[in-house]
Coordinates of C-alpha atoms in Angstrom, one line a residue:
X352 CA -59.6 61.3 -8.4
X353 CA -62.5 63.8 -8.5
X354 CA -64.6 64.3 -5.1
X355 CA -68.2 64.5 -7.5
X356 CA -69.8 61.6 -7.8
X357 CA -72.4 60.7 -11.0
X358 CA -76.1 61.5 -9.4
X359 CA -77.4 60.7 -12.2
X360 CA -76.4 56.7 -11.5
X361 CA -79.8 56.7 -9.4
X362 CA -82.5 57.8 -11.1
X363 CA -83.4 54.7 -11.8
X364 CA -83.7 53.3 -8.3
X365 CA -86.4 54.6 -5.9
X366 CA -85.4 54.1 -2.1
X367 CA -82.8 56.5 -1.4
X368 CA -80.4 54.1 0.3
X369 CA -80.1 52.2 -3.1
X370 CA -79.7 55.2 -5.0
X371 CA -76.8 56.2 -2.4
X372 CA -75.2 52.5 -2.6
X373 CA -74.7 52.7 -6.6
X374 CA -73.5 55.7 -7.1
X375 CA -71.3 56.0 -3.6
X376 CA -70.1 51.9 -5.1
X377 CA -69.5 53.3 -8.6
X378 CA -67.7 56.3 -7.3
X379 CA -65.0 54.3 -5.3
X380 CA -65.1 51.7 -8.4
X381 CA -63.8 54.5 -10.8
X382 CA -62.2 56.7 -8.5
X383 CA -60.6 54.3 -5.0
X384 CA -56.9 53.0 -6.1
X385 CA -55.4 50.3 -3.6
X386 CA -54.4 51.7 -0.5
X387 CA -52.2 48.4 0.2
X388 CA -50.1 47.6 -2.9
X389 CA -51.2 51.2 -5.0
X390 CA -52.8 49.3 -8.0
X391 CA -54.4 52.3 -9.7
X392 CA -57.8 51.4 -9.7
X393 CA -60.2 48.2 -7.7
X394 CA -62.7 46.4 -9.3
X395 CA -66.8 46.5 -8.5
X396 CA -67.7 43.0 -7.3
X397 CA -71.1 41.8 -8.4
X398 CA -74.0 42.3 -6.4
X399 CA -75.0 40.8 -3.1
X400 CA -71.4 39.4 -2.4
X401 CA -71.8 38.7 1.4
X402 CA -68.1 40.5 2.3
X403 CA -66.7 42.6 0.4
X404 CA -67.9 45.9 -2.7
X405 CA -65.0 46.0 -4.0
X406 CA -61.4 44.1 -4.7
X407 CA -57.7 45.3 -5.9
X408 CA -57.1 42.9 -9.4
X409 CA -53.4 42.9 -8.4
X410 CA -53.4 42.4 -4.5
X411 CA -56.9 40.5 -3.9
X412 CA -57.1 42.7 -1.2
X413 CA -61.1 43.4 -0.3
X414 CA -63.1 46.1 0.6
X415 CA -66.4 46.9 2.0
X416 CA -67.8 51.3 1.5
X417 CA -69.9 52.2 4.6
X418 CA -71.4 55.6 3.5
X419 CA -73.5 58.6 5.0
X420 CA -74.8 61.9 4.4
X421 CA -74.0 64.3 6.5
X422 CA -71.3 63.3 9.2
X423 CA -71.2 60.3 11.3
X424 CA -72.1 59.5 15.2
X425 CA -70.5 57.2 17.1
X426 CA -71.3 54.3 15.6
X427 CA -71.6 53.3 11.8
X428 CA -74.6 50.9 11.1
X429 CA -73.5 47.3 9.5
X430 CA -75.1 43.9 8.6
X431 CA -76.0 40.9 10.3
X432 CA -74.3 40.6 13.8
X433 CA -73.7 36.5 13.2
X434 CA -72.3 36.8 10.4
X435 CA -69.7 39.9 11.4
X436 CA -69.0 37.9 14.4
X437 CA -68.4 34.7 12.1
X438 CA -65.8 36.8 9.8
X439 CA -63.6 38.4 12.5
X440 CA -63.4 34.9 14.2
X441 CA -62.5 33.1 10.6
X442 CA -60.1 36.1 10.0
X443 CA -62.6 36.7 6.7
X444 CA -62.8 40.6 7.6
X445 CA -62.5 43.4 3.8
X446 CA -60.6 46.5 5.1
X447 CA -63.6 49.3 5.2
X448 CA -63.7 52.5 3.4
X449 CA -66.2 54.8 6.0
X450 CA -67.3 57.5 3.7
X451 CA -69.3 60.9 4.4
X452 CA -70.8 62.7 1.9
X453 CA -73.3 66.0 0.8
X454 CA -76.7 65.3 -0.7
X455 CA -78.1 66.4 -3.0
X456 CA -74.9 67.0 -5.0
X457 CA -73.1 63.9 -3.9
X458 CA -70.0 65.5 -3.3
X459 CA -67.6 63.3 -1.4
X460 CA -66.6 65.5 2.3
X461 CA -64.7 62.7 4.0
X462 CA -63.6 58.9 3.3
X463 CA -61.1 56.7 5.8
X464 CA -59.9 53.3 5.5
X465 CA -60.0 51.0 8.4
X466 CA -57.0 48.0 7.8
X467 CA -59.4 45.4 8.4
X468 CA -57.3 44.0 11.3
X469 CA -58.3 47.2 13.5
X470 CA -61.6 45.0 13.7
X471 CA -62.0 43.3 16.9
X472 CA -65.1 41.5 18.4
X473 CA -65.3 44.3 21.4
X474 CA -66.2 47.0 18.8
X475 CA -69.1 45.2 17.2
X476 CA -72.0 46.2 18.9
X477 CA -75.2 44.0 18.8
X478 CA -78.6 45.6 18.2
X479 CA -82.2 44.6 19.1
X480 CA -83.3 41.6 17.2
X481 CA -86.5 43.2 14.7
X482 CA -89.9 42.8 16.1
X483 CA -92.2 39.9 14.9
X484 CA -94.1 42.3 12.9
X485 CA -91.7 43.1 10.9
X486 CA -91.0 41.7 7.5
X487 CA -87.6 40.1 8.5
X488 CA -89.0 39.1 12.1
X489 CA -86.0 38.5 14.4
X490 CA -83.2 39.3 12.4
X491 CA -80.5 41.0 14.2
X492 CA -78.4 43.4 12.5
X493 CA -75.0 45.1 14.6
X494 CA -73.0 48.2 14.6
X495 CA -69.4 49.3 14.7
X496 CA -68.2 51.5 17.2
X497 CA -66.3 53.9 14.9
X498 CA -64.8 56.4 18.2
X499 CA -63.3 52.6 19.6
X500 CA -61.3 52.1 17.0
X501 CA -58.0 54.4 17.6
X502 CA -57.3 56.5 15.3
X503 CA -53.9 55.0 13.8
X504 CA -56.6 52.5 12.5
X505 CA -58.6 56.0 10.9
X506 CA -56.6 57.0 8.2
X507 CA -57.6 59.7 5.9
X508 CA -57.9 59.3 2.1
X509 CA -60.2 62.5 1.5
X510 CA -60.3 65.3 4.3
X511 CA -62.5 67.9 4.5
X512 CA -62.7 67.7 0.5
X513 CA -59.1 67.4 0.0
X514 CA -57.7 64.5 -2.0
X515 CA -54.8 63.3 0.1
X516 CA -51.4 62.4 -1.3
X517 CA -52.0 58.5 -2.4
X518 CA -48.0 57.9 -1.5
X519 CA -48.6 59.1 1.8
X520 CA -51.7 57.3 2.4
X521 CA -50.7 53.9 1.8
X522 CA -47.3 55.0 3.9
X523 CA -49.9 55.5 6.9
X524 CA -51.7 51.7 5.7
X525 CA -47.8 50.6 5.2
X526 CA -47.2 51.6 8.7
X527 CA -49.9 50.0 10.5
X528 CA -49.4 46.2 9.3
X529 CA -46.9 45.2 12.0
X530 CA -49.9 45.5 14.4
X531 CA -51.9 42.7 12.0
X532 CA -52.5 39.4 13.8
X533 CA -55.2 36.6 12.9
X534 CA -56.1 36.3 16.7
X535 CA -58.7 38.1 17.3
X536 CA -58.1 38.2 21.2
X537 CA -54.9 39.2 20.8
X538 CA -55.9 41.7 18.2
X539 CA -58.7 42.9 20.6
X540 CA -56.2 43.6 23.6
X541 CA -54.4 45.3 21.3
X542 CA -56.5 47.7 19.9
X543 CA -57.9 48.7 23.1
X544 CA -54.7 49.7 25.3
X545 CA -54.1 51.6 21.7
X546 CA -57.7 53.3 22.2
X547 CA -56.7 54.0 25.9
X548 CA -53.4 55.8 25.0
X549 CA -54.9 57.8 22.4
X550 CA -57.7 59.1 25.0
X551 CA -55.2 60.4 27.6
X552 CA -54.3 62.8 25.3
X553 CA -50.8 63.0 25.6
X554 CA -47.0 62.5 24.3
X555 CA -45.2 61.4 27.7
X556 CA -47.4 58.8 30.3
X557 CA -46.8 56.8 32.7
X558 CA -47.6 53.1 33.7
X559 CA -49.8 54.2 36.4
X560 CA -51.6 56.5 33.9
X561 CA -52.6 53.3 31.6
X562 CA -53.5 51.8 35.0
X563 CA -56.2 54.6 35.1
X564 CA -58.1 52.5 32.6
X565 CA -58.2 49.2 34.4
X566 CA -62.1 49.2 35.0
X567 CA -62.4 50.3 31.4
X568 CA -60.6 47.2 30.6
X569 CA -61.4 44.9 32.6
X570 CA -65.5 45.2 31.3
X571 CA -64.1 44.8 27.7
X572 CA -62.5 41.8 28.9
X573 CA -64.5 40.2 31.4
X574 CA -62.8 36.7 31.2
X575 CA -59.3 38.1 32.3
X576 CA -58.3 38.3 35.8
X577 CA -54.6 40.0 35.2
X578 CA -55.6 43.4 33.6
X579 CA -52.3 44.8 34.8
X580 CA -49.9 42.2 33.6
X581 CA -51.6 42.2 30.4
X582 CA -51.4 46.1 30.1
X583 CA -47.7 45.7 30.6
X584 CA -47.8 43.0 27.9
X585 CA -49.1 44.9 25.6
X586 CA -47.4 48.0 26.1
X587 CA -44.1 45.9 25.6
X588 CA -45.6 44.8 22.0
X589 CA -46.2 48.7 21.2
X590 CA -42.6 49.3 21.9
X591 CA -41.0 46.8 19.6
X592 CA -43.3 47.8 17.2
X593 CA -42.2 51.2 17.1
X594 CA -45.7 53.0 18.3
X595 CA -44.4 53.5 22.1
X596 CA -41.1 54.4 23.6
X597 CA -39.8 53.2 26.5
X598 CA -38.1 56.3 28.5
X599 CA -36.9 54.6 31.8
X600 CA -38.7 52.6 34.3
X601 CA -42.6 53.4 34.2
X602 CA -42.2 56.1 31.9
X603 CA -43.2 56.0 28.2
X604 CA -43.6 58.6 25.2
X605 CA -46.8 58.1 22.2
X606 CA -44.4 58.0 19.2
X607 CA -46.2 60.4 16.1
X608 CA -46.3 58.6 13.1
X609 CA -46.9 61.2 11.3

């Protein structure tokens, strides 16, 4: 794997968001192995697919590349909100590769992959439909909220310029597929007690610290009435998966999964 990508690959092109899209796309098609079955290289799918960049020969995983120069905000800017909404619901969703990278030298700084079933309806944030005066008059585009998604669902392929250890990455994807369900309630629930551990910011907690994020909670998920009990639910699937320990009655420790 080299970190330099071909710059050259967009001369021909004049906006710079298609010059970034084929060489970032031919990058990760000559350089991106499988991160779920380790098939050395993925194939470039042809243009204008509606889902997916890329695809693993071997797997038929998919794979979508969200990339940026310069370092990302909050949020990461995606496609039409209908038709996001319409994948997650038909359980339709690639796993995303969220790439940063350095202009003018298209050196690659960062690049994650998000499992695709750390996707869940409450991160998808809907944007302003475009104004009639506009070429594409009321379309209505959507954005992911990247700091929702916890960050067992952020795991590192490039860091800071350093290629990670391809074993150990797929160990971290390996790691992560007991929490993979097709509901995408269930899957939303999920994910966000998981985001609400992760910002307490410790090892050991309590019930009543998870409590702490009721409100929080209860405006992701307006149409539940029984925040608490579900907490408690969900906490209880964390443990038999082997992300939370239960200490004694209560009490819980974060497991590292390091």
């Amino acid at each position: 794997m080299d970190i330099h990508m071909n710059a050259a690959l967009g001369l021909d092109y004049h906006s710079p968001q298609q010059q970034a899209r084929v060489i970032t796309e031919s990058w990760a098609a000559k350089n991106m192995y499988c991160v779920m079955c380790g098939e050395p290289h993925l194939a470039h799918l042809q243009n204008n697919k509606p889902v997916a960049d890329l695809f693993c020969p071997n797997c038929q995983n998919t794979f979508e590349l969200k990339s940026h120069n310069g370092h990302y905000g909050s949020v990461i800017a995606d496609g039409a909100y209908e038709t996001m909404m319409a994948r997650l619901m038909d359980d339709n969703n690639p796993h995303l590769f969220v790439m940063e990278y350095k202009r003018p030298k298209y050196i690659v700084e960062n690049l994650w992959v998000i499992p695709s079933y750390f996707f869940t309806t409450e991160i998808i944030i809907k944007r302003k439909p475009l104004p009639p005066t506009a070429r594409r008059a009321g379309w209505t585009g959507c954005n992911i909220a990247w700091k929702n998604i916890p960050a067992q669902g952020k795991i590192p392929v490039i860091f800071q310029q350093e290629i990670l250890d391809p074993n150990w990455v797929r160990e971290k994807v390996s790691a992560t597929t007991v929490l993979a369900t097709s509901k995408v309630q269930t899957r939303g629930w999920l994910m966000d007690v998981l985001y609400c551990l992760e910002q307490m910011g410790k090892e050991y907690f309590t019930l009543r610290d998870v409590y702490g994020f009721t409100d929080y909670l209860q405006e992701r998920h307006k149409e539940n009435h029984n925040i608490q009990p579900k907490i408690r639910q969900q906490l209880q699937f964390l443990r038999d998966k082997g992300f939370v320990e239960f200490l004694s009655r209560g009490e819980y420790r974060l497991k590292n999964n390091d």
